[in-house]
């Protein structure tokens, strides 16, 4: 069996300019890289309906080749002409990466709308060139050539490695006389640290506590549905990189029976590797080491902190204990998740026209500027419409685009540790959720629902907008001819018809202080 890596042609196909093109999302690009690099060997493309059914039933492709996880490619139904036989897959800058030869089309669900699932072989046009730590993302063939025939103990992880995992890796590597391979999984969110580049930095810091021969290779494996599928995918890529043993978490190993996963047909031995459960380990305060629970005097053991407990330490700026994390890893956690008093935050005010959200936003900005302890940016709805979203209409699509533009700018403010105050109407829950997801990759998000009743907003009507909407002069007006989807996930609700301007600002400042973003 070959290593599965796609051969890059010396010249691009002459027909390339005539074929339709598509820019996949981040997770799709990650999976494409796994296919073309050989990390998903022996796969050469996206699975057909027959392959998917066979994988689900027997843990193998339709031709009998062992393969445990589905690998599919879905686009919007109108993205590819009906007669197209090829699709150019390009990066986010529009440069061609690969060509998908379409051998099958099938209906699929993509988000809330209809989608088209495409199957067929993939031909690489060039290797990906961009992204943090690109130099570390070596192909499986390169890594196997470096490792040789020695046993290899791997761990594939979406979270920083603490003292427990490091102690287990050292213990097992010594027992197996194995080389250690750390595979940070850099597609999708990273646990505790959020961003994949922060995960790689944390894993590199952890590697300094392991033998000098330890290799760190970031792998763009996106999260899979279900613990068993996640374990199967990690095992596949670890085996591709030459692992003979995979250290995994106890819950996943327990679900899979230690050696099997997905169903009774998925046997890890077919990958040429053994999966090892982490087992029950704890910290022994007397010996000041992590060790198997059975070796510690009952009642003296100390377990790991939960993610919630560790997050509280990071949010408050409390030092992470040395018995839990090596100093270098703790420092990377602190860089990725600074204390809330130093972390960027977006205060997103939503409400009907005339609800008082703009007044609240401006008063909040002034109060924060008077304090002087944080940088502040105001993204008010009307101002944004003139400067950032000029030319957009009030259709749902353009309204959503307006909110996403606001969210993008606010995210950049939060990324650099500032406070962004936003005050658009933002009538649709999906657009607000998209902004929350965007912001939380870089900082924190607080949703303030300025819940002033419609009749009060209409009575204020300083700009005469409601009157024009009632008269039909203005169409698609929120609250009159267009819906307003009230938030069910607001962090703070303020009705300015019963709360004074001063009290409204005080409520937001109080929320920021209680959350730790402001120091009282």
XYZ file of C-alpha atoms in Angstrom:
520
model
C 0.000 0.000 0.000
C 1.340 3.444 -0.871
C 1.549 6.219 1.686
C -1.508 7.788 0.020
C 0.029 11.201 -0.569
C -1.202 12.767 -3.791
C 1.419 13.477 -6.442
C 1.509 17.148 -7.376
C 1.671 17.623 -11.173
C 4.489 19.672 -12.680
C 2.001 21.791 -14.660
C -1.630 22.676 -14.079
C -4.243 21.068 -16.360
C -5.067 23.187 -19.411
C -8.793 22.808 -18.701
C -8.462 24.220 -15.185
C -9.707 27.711 -16.114
C -12.922 26.285 -17.593
C -13.872 24.139 -14.584
C -16.065 25.524 -11.785
C -14.256 26.418 -8.572
C -15.219 26.343 -4.908
C -13.545 27.638 -1.752
C -14.144 25.085 1.014
C -14.554 26.108 4.644
C -11.743 25.702 7.161
C -12.715 22.181 8.222
C -13.187 21.078 4.607
C -9.760 22.469 3.719
C -8.316 20.567 6.658
C -9.850 17.301 5.474
C -8.623 17.961 1.942
C -5.087 18.294 3.327
C -5.444 14.953 5.114
C -6.435 13.327 1.822
C -3.660 14.867 -0.263
C -0.892 14.472 2.348
C -1.462 10.754 2.911
C -2.756 11.120 6.474
C -5.994 9.460 5.302
C -4.262 6.703 3.317
C -5.415 4.614 1.505
C -8.244 7.019 0.651
C -7.775 8.897 -2.620
C -10.954 10.979 -2.468
C -14.421 11.455 -1.028
C -16.612 8.422 -0.351
C -19.535 7.325 -2.497
C -22.961 6.323 -1.178
C -21.969 2.661 -1.393
C -18.732 3.337 0.504
C -20.571 5.260 3.238
C -23.099 2.462 3.706
C -20.322 -0.116 3.873
C -18.317 1.950 6.390
C -21.386 2.278 8.612
C -22.241 -1.420 8.426
C -18.867 -3.178 8.214
C -16.090 -0.660 8.898
C -14.724 -0.990 5.383
C -15.089 0.507 1.924
C -17.351 -1.070 -0.665
C -14.336 -2.848 -2.218
C -13.449 -4.443 1.133
C -10.602 -2.073 2.076
C -10.521 -1.453 5.821
C -11.718 2.083 6.621
C -13.610 3.127 9.776
C -14.823 6.746 9.347
C -16.933 8.635 6.770
C -15.159 11.254 4.651
C -17.548 13.394 2.630
C -17.659 16.703 0.763
C -20.804 18.861 0.675
C -21.493 22.128 -1.117
C -24.648 24.226 -1.557
C -27.011 22.755 -4.129
C -26.398 25.576 -6.618
C -22.585 25.690 -6.249
C -21.763 23.270 -9.080
C -23.363 23.177 -12.562
C -25.322 20.002 -13.227
C -23.067 18.971 -16.107
C -19.763 19.641 -14.327
C -17.450 16.643 -14.046
C -14.643 18.433 -12.202
C -14.517 20.941 -9.363
C -11.458 23.038 -8.542
C -10.911 23.321 -4.804
C -9.119 26.531 -3.921
C -7.774 28.157 -0.781
C -9.256 31.290 0.749
C -7.062 33.453 -1.469
C -8.444 31.805 -4.612
C -5.358 29.729 -5.447
C -6.130 26.200 -6.735
C -5.217 23.406 -4.322
C -6.785 20.318 -5.863
C -9.299 19.022 -8.375
C -12.217 16.793 -7.423
C -13.296 14.456 -10.218
C -17.049 14.175 -9.641
C -18.167 10.558 -9.958
C -21.344 10.836 -7.885
C -23.807 13.470 -6.711
C -26.312 12.969 -3.925
C -28.695 15.132 -1.941
C -27.441 16.125 1.486
C -28.396 18.524 4.225
C -26.010 21.464 4.615
C -26.845 23.545 7.675
C -30.455 24.673 7.386
C -30.612 24.393 3.607
C -30.334 21.827 0.853
C -26.857 20.626 0.003
C -25.117 18.517 -2.599
C -22.741 15.732 -1.582
C -20.004 15.094 -4.136
C -17.871 11.960 -4.343
C -14.813 11.055 -6.361
C -11.000 11.023 -6.428
C -8.982 14.131 -5.592
C -5.843 15.245 -7.416
C -3.538 17.680 -5.622
C -2.374 20.713 -7.608
C -0.049 22.109 -4.955
C 0.625 21.758 -1.264
C -0.922 24.270 1.169
C 1.508 27.102 1.845
C 0.013 29.180 4.634
C -1.000 28.859 8.255
C 0.791 29.008 11.611
C 3.430 26.346 12.192
C 3.217 25.245 8.559
C 6.864 24.130 8.745
C 5.948 21.567 11.418
C 3.120 20.043 9.361
C 5.220 17.351 7.749
C 3.634 14.604 5.662
C 3.260 11.115 7.113
C 5.901 9.819 4.688
C 8.398 12.405 5.954
C 7.698 11.548 9.581
C 7.931 7.778 8.999
C 11.256 8.277 7.237
C 12.545 10.184 10.271
C 11.292 7.631 12.789
C 12.406 4.479 11.020
C 11.370 1.125 12.478
C 11.402 2.026 16.177
C 8.213 1.676 18.230
C 6.312 4.973 18.355
C 4.027 6.093 21.176
C 1.655 8.820 19.982
C -0.952 10.998 21.573
C -3.382 12.979 19.397
C -4.871 15.839 21.364
C -7.124 18.881 21.171
C -6.008 20.198 24.552
C -2.732 21.183 26.249
C -0.833 18.355 27.922
C -0.584 18.524 31.695
C 1.628 16.790 34.214
C -0.534 13.644 34.233
C -0.260 13.051 30.486
C 3.449 13.858 30.509
C 4.063 11.421 33.358
C 2.177 8.697 31.510
C 4.022 9.357 28.260
C 7.399 9.149 29.986
C 6.363 5.956 31.813
C 4.989 4.200 28.731
C 7.781 5.333 26.420
C 10.311 3.874 28.841
C 8.390 0.597 29.073
C 7.965 0.273 25.305
C 11.378 1.750 24.448
C 9.392 3.939 22.100
C 9.848 7.327 20.520
C 7.163 9.869 21.462
C 5.026 11.537 18.786
C 2.768 14.446 19.794
C -0.030 15.223 17.344
C -1.855 18.465 18.219
C -5.118 18.457 16.240
C -5.344 21.901 14.697
C -8.666 21.892 12.813
C -11.587 23.193 14.834
C -11.500 24.736 18.298
C -8.793 23.807 20.781
C -9.916 23.020 24.307
C -9.015 25.588 26.985
C -6.860 27.706 24.659
C -9.369 28.286 21.839
C -7.095 28.692 18.846
C -5.040 25.916 17.173
C -1.833 27.975 17.123
C -2.104 28.356 20.907
C -2.531 24.590 21.205
C 0.635 23.989 19.179
C 2.600 26.418 21.369
C 1.351 24.619 24.495
C 2.248 21.195 23.075
C 5.727 22.441 22.105
C 6.174 23.668 25.675
C 5.111 20.255 26.982
C 7.537 18.504 24.629
C 10.416 20.121 26.507
C 9.500 17.839 29.432
C 9.868 14.716 27.258
C 12.883 12.970 25.661
C 14.824 15.032 23.129
C 13.778 12.669 20.322
C 10.093 13.647 20.748
C 8.433 14.870 17.550
C 5.615 17.437 17.378
C 3.530 17.323 14.194
C 0.324 19.404 13.938
C -2.439 17.477 12.136
C -5.495 19.195 10.588
C -8.057 16.671 11.831
C -11.464 18.244 12.481
C -13.638 16.946 15.345
C -15.842 13.963 14.508
C -19.344 13.193 15.732
C -19.290 10.892 18.743
C -16.503 9.602 20.949
C -16.042 6.389 18.954
C -15.729 8.207 15.619
C -13.297 10.696 17.164
C -11.126 7.877 18.502
C -11.232 6.055 15.168
C -10.145 9.155 13.244
C -7.303 9.832 15.671
C -6.142 6.242 15.357
C -6.186 6.419 11.547
C -3.989 9.518 11.366
C -1.666 8.330 14.146
C -1.097 5.075 12.264
C -0.433 7.013 9.057
C 2.335 8.909 10.851
C 3.943 5.671 11.987
C 2.511 5.220 15.499
C 2.594 1.692 16.876
C 0.840 2.703 20.116
C -1.748 5.422 20.734
C -2.362 6.812 24.211
C -5.983 7.890 24.472
C -8.326 9.020 27.195
C -10.036 6.496 29.416
C -13.608 7.378 28.398
C -12.954 6.784 24.693
C -11.038 3.586 25.326
C -13.784 2.292 27.630
C -16.428 2.934 24.986
C -14.379 1.086 22.383
C -13.489 -1.822 24.637
C -9.824 -0.822 24.610
C -9.092 -2.307 21.187
C -12.219 -1.809 19.083
C -14.433 1.107 18.129
C -17.366 2.192 15.952
C -18.723 -1.369 15.715
C -17.502 -4.950 16.053
C -15.791 -4.734 12.653
C -13.388 -1.943 13.648
C -10.262 -3.541 15.061
C -7.309 -1.259 15.821
C -4.972 -4.158 15.057
C -5.861 -3.667 11.383
C -4.061 -0.331 11.642
C -0.977 -2.068 12.994
C -1.268 -0.311 16.339
C -2.357 -0.784 19.918
C -4.584 1.719 21.717
C -3.656 2.253 25.364
C -6.094 3.687 27.869
C -4.821 6.427 30.165
C -6.094 4.456 33.136
C -6.640 5.801 36.634
C -3.779 8.063 37.596
C -3.658 10.754 40.264
C -1.171 13.114 41.860
C 0.578 11.761 44.958
C 1.339 14.761 47.217
C 3.680 12.695 49.377
C 5.914 11.681 46.463
C 5.076 14.795 44.418
C 4.515 12.749 41.265
C 1.628 11.501 39.149
C 1.264 7.724 39.376
C -1.340 4.947 39.092
C -4.077 5.376 41.670
C -3.383 1.960 43.216
C 0.093 3.099 44.276
C -1.194 6.061 46.299
C -2.347 5.843 49.906
C -6.179 5.904 49.833
C -7.563 9.363 50.512
C -4.290 11.107 49.730
C -4.690 11.252 45.949
C -5.350 14.511 44.139
C -7.180 14.491 40.806
C -6.980 16.913 37.917
C -8.963 20.107 38.001
C -12.062 20.180 35.837
C -12.034 22.430 32.796
C -14.370 24.766 34.652
C -12.050 24.988 37.650
C -9.006 25.559 35.453
C -10.894 28.188 33.462
C -11.724 30.023 36.695
C -8.028 30.123 37.601
C -7.156 31.554 34.203
C -10.042 34.045 34.189
C -9.096 35.401 37.606
C -5.336 35.431 37.015
C -4.679 32.910 39.805
C -1.446 30.955 39.167
C -1.871 27.439 37.761
C -0.342 24.967 40.256
C 2.919 23.290 39.224
C 1.581 19.825 40.064
C -1.086 20.311 37.404
C 0.807 21.968 34.557
C 4.525 22.507 33.836
C 5.469 26.175 34.033
C 5.979 26.431 30.266
C 2.540 24.995 29.486
C 0.911 27.206 32.129
C 2.555 30.228 30.523
C 1.055 29.300 27.142
C -2.375 28.883 28.723
C -1.988 32.331 30.240
C -1.027 33.811 26.860
C -4.024 32.191 25.200
C -6.427 33.003 28.029
C -5.256 36.099 29.863
C -7.185 37.217 32.955
C -10.515 38.788 32.101
C -9.196 42.129 33.337
C -6.759 42.033 30.398
C -8.957 40.174 27.915
C -10.918 41.756 25.095
C -14.691 41.804 25.401
C -17.535 42.764 23.091
C -20.647 44.329 24.630
C -23.316 43.715 21.995
C -26.498 45.717 22.541
C -29.534 44.602 20.533
C -33.047 46.033 20.509
C -35.711 47.764 18.461
C -35.216 51.156 16.894
C -35.827 53.701 19.619
C -35.193 51.226 22.422
C -32.336 53.335 23.804
C -29.505 51.004 22.823
C -27.517 53.761 21.069
C -27.877 56.050 24.070
C -26.800 53.227 26.366
C -23.837 52.425 24.118
C -22.620 56.026 24.040
C -23.091 56.498 27.788
C -21.229 53.236 28.439
C -18.378 54.358 26.192
C -18.134 57.660 28.051
C -18.125 55.920 31.432
C -15.354 53.567 30.350
C -13.299 56.406 28.886
C -13.635 58.272 32.173
C -12.249 55.225 33.990
C -9.308 55.052 31.576
C -8.328 51.455 32.328
C -9.418 49.913 28.998
C -9.367 50.976 25.353
C -12.893 51.404 23.978
C -14.367 51.300 20.465
C -17.994 52.165 19.637
C -19.730 50.511 16.683
C -23.166 52.125 16.633
C -25.735 50.968 14.077
C -26.215 54.264 12.222
C -22.492 55.068 12.164
C -21.668 51.600 10.835
C -24.309 51.928 8.127
C -22.610 55.081 6.842
C -18.980 53.986 7.056
C -18.768 50.190 7.078
C -21.929 49.019 5.353
C -22.690 51.791 2.893
C -24.632 50.407 -0.053
C -26.283 47.547 1.801
C -30.060 47.282 1.650
C -32.417 46.225 4.414
C -33.022 42.748 3.004
C -32.410 39.888 5.396
C -29.225 38.909 3.556
C -27.805 42.439 3.730
C -28.863 42.867 7.352
C -27.030 39.681 8.242
C -23.979 40.877 6.302
C -24.088 44.190 8.168
C -24.082 42.345 11.504
C -21.228 40.082 10.404
C -19.174 43.142 9.401
C -19.781 44.659 12.812
C -18.832 41.346 14.399
C -15.616 41.130 12.390
C -14.442 44.589 13.475
C -15.504 43.952 17.075
C -13.586 40.665 17.070
C -10.411 42.439 16.021
C -10.878 44.961 18.839
C -11.308 42.099 21.316
C -8.313 40.249 19.860
C -6.120 43.169 20.908
C -7.535 43.387 24.416
C -9.991 46.249 23.943
C -13.679 46.673 24.690
C -15.954 46.964 21.646
C -19.452 48.316 22.210
C -21.906 47.470 19.421
C -25.442 48.842 19.094
C -27.188 47.503 15.973
C -30.807 46.341 15.906
C -29.550 42.826 15.004
C -33.059 41.368 14.734
C -32.113 37.790 13.813
C -30.897 35.220 16.326
C -28.724 33.368 13.796
C -26.709 36.478 12.954
C -26.215 37.291 16.641
C -25.076 33.701 17.271
C -22.602 33.958 14.390
C -21.091 37.081 15.924
C -20.888 35.431 19.349
C -19.030 32.468 17.809
C -16.690 34.810 15.914
C -15.892 36.916 18.973
C -15.326 34.039 21.384
C -12.408 32.820 19.279
C -10.569 36.011 20.247
C -12.157 37.271 23.473
C -15.414 37.340 25.404
C -18.949 38.280 24.415
C -21.724 39.912 26.427
C -25.184 40.178 24.875
C -27.328 43.014 26.242
C -30.985 42.959 25.220
C -32.394 46.478 25.410
C -35.930 45.163 25.824
C -37.925 48.400 25.674
C -41.512 47.580 24.552
C -42.521 48.344 20.969
C -45.189 50.827 21.963
C -42.638 52.849 23.936
C -40.133 52.778 21.044
C -42.856 53.882 18.640
C -43.995 56.677 20.959
C -40.433 58.024 21.064
C -39.977 57.846 17.248
C -37.557 60.775 17.150
C -36.699 60.136 13.496
C -40.271 59.508 12.353
C -39.322 56.024 11.166
C -42.222 54.168 12.743
C -44.705 56.592 11.243
C -43.208 56.067 7.793
C -43.253 52.302 8.319
C -46.916 52.402 9.368
C -47.681 54.452 6.268
C -45.863 51.960 4.044
C -43.205 54.480 3.035
C -40.482 52.351 4.610
C -40.574 48.615 3.957
C -38.929 45.796 5.915
C -38.964 47.776 9.162
C -38.155 45.768 12.275
C -41.090 45.495 14.654
C -43.641 46.603 12.057
C -43.184 44.755 8.763
C -40.148 42.677 9.719
C -39.722 40.405 12.756
C -37.501 40.940 15.769
C -36.371 37.648 17.279
C -36.000 38.371 20.975
C -32.810 36.904 22.466
C -33.148 33.897 24.720
C -29.412 33.951 25.485
C -28.984 37.549 26.679
C -26.496 38.076 29.501
C -28.329 41.208 30.598
C -31.836 42.549 29.908
C -32.579 46.270 30.292
C -35.894 48.050 29.707
C -35.124 51.750 29.328
C -38.793 52.635 29.864
C -38.425 51.701 33.536
C -34.659 52.192 34.064
C -32.891 55.547 33.972
C -29.903 56.199 31.730
C -27.608 56.229 34.743
C -29.001 52.956 36.101
C -28.784 51.274 32.685
C -25.086 52.127 32.425
C -24.539 51.051 36.012
C -26.134 47.681 35.227
C -23.716 47.032 32.379
C -20.720 48.240 34.374
C -21.804 45.970 37.207
C -21.990 42.992 34.866
C -18.513 43.788 33.517
C -17.164 44.097 37.050
C -18.772 40.887 38.316
C -17.404 39.059 35.291
C -13.887 40.306 36.004
C -13.453 42.440 32.861
C -13.339 45.565 35.027
C -11.547 45.819 38.361
C -13.628 47.549 41.006
